[in-house]
PDB file of C-alpha atoms in Angstrom:
ATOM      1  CA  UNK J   1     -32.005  63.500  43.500  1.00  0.00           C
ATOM      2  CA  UNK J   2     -29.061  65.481  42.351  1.00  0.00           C
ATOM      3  CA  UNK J   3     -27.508  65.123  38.673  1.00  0.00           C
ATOM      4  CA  UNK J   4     -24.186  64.982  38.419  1.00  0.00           C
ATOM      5  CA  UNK J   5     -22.443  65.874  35.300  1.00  0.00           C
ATOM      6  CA  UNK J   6     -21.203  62.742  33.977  1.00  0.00           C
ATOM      7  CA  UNK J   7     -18.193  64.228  32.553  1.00  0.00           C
ATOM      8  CA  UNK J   8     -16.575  65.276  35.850  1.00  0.00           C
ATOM      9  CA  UNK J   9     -17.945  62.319  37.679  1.00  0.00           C
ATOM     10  CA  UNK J  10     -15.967  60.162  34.310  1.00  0.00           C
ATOM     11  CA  UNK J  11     -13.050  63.041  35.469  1.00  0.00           C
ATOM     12  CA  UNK J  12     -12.611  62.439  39.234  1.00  0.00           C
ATOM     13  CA  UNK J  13     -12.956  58.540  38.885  1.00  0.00           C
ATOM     14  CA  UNK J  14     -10.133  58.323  36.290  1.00  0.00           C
ATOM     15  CA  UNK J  15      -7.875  60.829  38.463  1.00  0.00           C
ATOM     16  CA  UNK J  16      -8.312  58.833  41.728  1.00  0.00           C
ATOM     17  CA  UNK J  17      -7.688  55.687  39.624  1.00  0.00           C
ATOM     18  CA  UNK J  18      -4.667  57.268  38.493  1.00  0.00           C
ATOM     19  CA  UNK J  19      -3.475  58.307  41.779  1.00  0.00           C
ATOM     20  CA  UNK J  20      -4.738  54.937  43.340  1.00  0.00           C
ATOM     21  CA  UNK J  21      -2.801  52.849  40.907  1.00  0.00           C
ATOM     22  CA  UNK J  22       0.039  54.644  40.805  1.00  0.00           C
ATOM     23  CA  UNK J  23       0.593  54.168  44.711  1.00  0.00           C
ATOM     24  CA  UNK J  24      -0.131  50.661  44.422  1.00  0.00           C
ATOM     25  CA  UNK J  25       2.383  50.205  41.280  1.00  0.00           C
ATOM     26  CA  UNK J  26       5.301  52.194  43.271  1.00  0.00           C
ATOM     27  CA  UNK J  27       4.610  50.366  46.407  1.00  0.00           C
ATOM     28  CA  UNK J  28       4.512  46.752  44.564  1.00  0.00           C
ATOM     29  CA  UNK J  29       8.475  47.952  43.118  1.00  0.00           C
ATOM     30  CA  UNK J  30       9.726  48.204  46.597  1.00  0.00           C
ATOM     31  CA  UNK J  31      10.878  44.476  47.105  1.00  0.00           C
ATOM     32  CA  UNK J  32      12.504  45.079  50.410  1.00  0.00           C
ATOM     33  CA  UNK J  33      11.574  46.639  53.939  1.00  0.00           C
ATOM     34  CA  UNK J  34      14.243  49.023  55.666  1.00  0.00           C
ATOM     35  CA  UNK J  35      14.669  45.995  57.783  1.00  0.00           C
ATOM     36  CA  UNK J  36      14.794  43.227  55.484  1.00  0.00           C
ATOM     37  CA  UNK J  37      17.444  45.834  53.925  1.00  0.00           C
ATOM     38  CA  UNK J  38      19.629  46.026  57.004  1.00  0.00           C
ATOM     39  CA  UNK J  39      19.581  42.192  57.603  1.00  0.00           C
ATOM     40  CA  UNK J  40      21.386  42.201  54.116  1.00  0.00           C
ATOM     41  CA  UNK J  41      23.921  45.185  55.203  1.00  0.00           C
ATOM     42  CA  UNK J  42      24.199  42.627  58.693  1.00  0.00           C
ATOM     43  CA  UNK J  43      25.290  39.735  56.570  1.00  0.00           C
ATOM     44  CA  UNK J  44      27.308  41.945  54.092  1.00  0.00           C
ATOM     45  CA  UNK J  45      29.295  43.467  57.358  1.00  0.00           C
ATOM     46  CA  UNK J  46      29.493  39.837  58.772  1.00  0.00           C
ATOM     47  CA  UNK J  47      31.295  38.165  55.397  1.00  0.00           C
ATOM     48  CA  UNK J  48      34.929  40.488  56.858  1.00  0.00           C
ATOM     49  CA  UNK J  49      36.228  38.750  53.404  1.00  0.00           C
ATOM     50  CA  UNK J  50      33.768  41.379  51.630  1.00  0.00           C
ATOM     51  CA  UNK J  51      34.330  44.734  53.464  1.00  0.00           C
ATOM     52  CA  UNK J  52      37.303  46.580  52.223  1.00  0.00           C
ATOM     53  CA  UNK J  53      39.442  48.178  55.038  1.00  0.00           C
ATOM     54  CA  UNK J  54      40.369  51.583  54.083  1.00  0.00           C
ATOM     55  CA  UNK J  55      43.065  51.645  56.676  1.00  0.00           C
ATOM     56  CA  UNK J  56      45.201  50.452  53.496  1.00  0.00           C
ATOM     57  CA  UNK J  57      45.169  53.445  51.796  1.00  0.00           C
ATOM     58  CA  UNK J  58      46.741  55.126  54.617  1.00  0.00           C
ATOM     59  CA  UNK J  59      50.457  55.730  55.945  1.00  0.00           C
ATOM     60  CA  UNK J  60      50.029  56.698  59.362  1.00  0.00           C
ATOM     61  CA  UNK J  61      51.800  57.635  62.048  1.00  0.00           C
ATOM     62  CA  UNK J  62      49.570  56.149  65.286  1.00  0.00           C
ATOM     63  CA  UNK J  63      46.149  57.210  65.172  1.00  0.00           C
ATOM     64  CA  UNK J  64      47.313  60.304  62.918  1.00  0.00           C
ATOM     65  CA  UNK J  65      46.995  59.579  58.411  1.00  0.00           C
ATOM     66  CA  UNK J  66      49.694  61.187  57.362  1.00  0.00           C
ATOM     67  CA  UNK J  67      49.376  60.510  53.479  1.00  0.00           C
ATOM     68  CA  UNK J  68      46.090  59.009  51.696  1.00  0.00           C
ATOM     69  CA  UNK J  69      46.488  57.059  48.209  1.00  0.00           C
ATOM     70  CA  UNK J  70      43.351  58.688  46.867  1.00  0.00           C
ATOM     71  CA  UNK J  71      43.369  55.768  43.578  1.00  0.00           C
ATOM     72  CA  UNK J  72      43.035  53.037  47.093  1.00  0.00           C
ATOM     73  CA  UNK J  73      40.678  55.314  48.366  1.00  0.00           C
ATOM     74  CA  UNK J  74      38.718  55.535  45.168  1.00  0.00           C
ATOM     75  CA  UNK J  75      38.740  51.803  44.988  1.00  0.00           C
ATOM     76  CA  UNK J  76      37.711  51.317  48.724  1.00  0.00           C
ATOM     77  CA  UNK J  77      34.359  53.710  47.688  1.00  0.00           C
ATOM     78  CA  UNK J  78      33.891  51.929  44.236  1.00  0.00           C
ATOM     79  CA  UNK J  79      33.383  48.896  46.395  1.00  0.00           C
ATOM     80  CA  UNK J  80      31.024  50.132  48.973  1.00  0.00           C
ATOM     81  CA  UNK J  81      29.321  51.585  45.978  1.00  0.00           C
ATOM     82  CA  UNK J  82      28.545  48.273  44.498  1.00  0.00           C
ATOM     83  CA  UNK J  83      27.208  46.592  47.352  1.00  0.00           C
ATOM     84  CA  UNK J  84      24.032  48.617  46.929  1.00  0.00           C
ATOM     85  CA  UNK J  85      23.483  49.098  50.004  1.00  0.00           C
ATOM     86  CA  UNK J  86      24.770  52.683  50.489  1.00  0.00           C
ATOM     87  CA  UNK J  87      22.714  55.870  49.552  1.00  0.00           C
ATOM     88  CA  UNK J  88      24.627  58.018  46.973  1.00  0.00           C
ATOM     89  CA  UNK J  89      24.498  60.630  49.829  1.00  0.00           C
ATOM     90  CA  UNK J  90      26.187  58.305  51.899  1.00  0.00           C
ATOM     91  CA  UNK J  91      28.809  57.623  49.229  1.00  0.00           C
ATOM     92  CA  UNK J  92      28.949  61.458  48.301  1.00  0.00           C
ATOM     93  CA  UNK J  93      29.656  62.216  52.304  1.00  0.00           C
ATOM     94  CA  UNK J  94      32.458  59.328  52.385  1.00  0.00           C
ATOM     95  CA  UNK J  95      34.145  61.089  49.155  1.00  0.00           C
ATOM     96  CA  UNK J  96      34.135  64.671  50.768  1.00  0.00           C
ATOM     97  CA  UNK J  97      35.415  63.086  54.309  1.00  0.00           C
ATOM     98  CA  UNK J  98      38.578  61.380  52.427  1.00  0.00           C
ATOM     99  CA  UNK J  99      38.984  64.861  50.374  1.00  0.00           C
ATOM    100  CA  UNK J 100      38.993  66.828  53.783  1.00  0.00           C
ATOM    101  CA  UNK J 101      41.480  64.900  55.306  1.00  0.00           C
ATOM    102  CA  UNK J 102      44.045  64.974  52.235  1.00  0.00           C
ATOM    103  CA  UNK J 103      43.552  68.908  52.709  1.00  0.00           C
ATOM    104  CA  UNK J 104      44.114  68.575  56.323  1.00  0.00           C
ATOM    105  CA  UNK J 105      47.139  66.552  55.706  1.00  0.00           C
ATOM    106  CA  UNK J 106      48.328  69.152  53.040  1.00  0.00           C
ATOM    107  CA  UNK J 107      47.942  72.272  55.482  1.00  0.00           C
ATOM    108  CA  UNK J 108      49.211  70.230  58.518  1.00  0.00           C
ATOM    109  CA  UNK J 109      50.678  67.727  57.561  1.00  0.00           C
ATOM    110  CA  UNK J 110      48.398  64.945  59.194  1.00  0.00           C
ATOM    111  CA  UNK J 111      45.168  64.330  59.465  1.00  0.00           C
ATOM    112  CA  UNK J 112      43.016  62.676  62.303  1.00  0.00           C
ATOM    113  CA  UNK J 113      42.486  58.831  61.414  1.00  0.00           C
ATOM    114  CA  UNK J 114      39.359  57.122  62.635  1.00  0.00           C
ATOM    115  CA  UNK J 115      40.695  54.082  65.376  1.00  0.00           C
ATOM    116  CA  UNK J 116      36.945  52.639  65.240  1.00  0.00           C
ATOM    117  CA  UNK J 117      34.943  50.384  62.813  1.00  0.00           C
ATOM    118  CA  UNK J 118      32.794  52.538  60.806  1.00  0.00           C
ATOM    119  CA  UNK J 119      29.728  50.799  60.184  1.00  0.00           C
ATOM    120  CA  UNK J 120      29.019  50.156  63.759  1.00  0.00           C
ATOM    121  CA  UNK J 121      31.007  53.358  65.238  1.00  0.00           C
ATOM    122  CA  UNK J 122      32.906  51.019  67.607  1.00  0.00           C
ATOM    123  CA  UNK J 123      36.315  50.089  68.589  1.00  0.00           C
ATOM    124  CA  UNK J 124      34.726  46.679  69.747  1.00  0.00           C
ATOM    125  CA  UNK J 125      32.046  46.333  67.462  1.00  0.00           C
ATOM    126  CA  UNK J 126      29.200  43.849  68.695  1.00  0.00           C
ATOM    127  CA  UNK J 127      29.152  40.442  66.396  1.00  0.00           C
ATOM    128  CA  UNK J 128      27.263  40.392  62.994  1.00  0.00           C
ATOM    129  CA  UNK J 129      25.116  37.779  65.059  1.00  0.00           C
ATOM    130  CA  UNK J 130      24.111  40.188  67.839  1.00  0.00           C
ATOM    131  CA  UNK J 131      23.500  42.852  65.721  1.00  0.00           C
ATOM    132  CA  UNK J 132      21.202  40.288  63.912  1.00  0.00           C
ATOM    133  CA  UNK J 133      19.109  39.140  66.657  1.00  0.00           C
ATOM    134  CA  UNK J 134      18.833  42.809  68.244  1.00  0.00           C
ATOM    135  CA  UNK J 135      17.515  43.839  64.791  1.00  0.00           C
ATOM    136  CA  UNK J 136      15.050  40.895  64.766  1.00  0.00           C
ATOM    137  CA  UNK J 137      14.059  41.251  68.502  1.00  0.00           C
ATOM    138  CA  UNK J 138      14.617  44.678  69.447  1.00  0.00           C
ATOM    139  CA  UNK J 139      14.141  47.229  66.899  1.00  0.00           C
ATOM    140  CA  UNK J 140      11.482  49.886  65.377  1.00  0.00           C
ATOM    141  CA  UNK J 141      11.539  51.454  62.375  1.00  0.00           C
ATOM    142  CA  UNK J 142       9.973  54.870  61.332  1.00  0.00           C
ATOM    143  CA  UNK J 143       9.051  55.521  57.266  1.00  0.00           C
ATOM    144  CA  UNK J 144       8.033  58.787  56.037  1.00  0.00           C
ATOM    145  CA  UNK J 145       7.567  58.566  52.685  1.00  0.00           C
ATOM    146  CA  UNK J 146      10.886  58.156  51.327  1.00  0.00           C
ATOM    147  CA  UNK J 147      13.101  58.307  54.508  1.00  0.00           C
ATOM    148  CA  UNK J 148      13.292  56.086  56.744  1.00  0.00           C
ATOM    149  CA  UNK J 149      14.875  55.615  60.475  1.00  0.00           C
ATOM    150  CA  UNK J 150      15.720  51.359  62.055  1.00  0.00           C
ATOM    151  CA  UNK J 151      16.759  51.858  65.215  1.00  0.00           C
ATOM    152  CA  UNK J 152      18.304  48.632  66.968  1.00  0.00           C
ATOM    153  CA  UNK J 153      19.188  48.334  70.433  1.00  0.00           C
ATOM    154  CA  UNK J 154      21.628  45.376  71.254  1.00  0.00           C
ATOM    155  CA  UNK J 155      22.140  44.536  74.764  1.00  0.00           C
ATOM    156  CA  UNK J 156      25.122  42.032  74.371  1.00  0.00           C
ATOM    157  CA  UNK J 157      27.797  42.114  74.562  1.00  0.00           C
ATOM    158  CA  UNK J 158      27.296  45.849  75.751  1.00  0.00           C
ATOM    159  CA  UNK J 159      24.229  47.822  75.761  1.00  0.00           C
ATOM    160  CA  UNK J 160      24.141  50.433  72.831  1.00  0.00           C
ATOM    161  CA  UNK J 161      21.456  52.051  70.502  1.00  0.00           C
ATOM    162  CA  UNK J 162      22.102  52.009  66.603  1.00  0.00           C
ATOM    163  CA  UNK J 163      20.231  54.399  64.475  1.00  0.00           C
ATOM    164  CA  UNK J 164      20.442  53.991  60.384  1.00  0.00           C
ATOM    165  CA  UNK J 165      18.644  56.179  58.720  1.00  0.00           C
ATOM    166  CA  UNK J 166      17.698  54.917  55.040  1.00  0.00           C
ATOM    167  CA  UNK J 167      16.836  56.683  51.654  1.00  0.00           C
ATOM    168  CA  UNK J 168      14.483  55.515  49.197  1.00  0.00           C
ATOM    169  CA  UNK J 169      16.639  55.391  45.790  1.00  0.00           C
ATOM    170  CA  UNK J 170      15.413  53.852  42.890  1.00  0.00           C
ATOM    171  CA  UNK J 171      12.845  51.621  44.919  1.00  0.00           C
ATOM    172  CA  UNK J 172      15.697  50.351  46.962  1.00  0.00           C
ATOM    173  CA  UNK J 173      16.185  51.212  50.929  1.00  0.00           C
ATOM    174  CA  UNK J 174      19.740  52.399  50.949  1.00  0.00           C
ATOM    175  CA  UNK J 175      21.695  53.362  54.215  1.00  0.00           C
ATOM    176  CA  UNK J 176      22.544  57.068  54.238  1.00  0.00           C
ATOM    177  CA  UNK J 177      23.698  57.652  57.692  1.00  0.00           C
ATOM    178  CA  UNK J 178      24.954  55.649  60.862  1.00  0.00           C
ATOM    179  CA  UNK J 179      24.517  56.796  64.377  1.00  0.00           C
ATOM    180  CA  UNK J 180      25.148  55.052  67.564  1.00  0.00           C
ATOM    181  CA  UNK J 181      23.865  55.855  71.078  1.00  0.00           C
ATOM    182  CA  UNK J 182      25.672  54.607  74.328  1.00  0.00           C
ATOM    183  CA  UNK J 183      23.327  53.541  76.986  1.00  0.00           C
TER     184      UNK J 183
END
């Protein structure tokens, strides 16, 4: 039989307990799955009382913004900000796309508006309800260690693909970026 020095073997225990514990205590923080996460976005994006429409901070001229109230447009992201549910990259990208277009505007005097909903890409936007049940019946979702990837695939009233990719912040899933798919 082999002797092992007892301080190393005291070492490599207490590291591995470390390491073991520390998983366990980061993973036990994380109250939510990306899922569970995106049925509260779903019933956020359902309540139209609660989502701000940043279409009033615009004056356009048809699909064209021809001038932006940037203290609207800081309220409309203040708002989105406290629903918790966006990553701050998500937030940082909405705050550069608004700054773009007032420098569009200023160089061309418009700037291309969006005619679509933009948390389901969509100028007819399936129901908080079908985006509910595809999410419950027909979705997968990828996690690599603090990214993760839902992907949701309604079929009614159309068929289309919905891909939100998530960010781990502070324990919380947060949505960082929306992509949809057209079958």
């Amino acid at each position: 039989m082999k002797n092992i020095n007892p301080p190393y073997s005291w070492l490599t225990i207490s590291l591995w307990g470390i390491c073991f514990i520390s998983y366990f205590a980061v993973s036990a923080q994380i109250k939510e799955t990306p899922k569970q996460r995106l049925t509260a976005f779903i019933t956020w994006y359902g309540k139209t009382d609660q989502v701000p429409f940043e279409g009033d901070c615009f004056e356009a001229d048809g699909v064209d913004i021809t001038k932006i109230d940037m203290k609207c447009i800081q309220k409309y992201i203040q708002s989105i900000e406290k629903t918790g549910l966006f990553s701050s990259l998500y937030i940082k990208g909405l705050q550069q796309e608004f700054i773009a277009k007032q420098a569009q505007i200023k160089k061309n005097g418009y700037a291309e508006g969006i005619d679509y909903d933009r948390y389901t890409l969509s100028q007819d936007p399936p129901s908080d309800k079908d985006l509910q049940y595809a999410l419950n019946n027909n979705s997968f979702t990828t996690i690599s260690n603090t990214k993760a990837k839902v992907t949701i695939n309604v079929k009614k009233p159309y068929k289309i693909t919905y891909i939100y990719s998530m960010d781990l912040e502070s324990n919380v899933w947060k949505i960082t970026k929306i992509e949809s798919k057209e079958k």
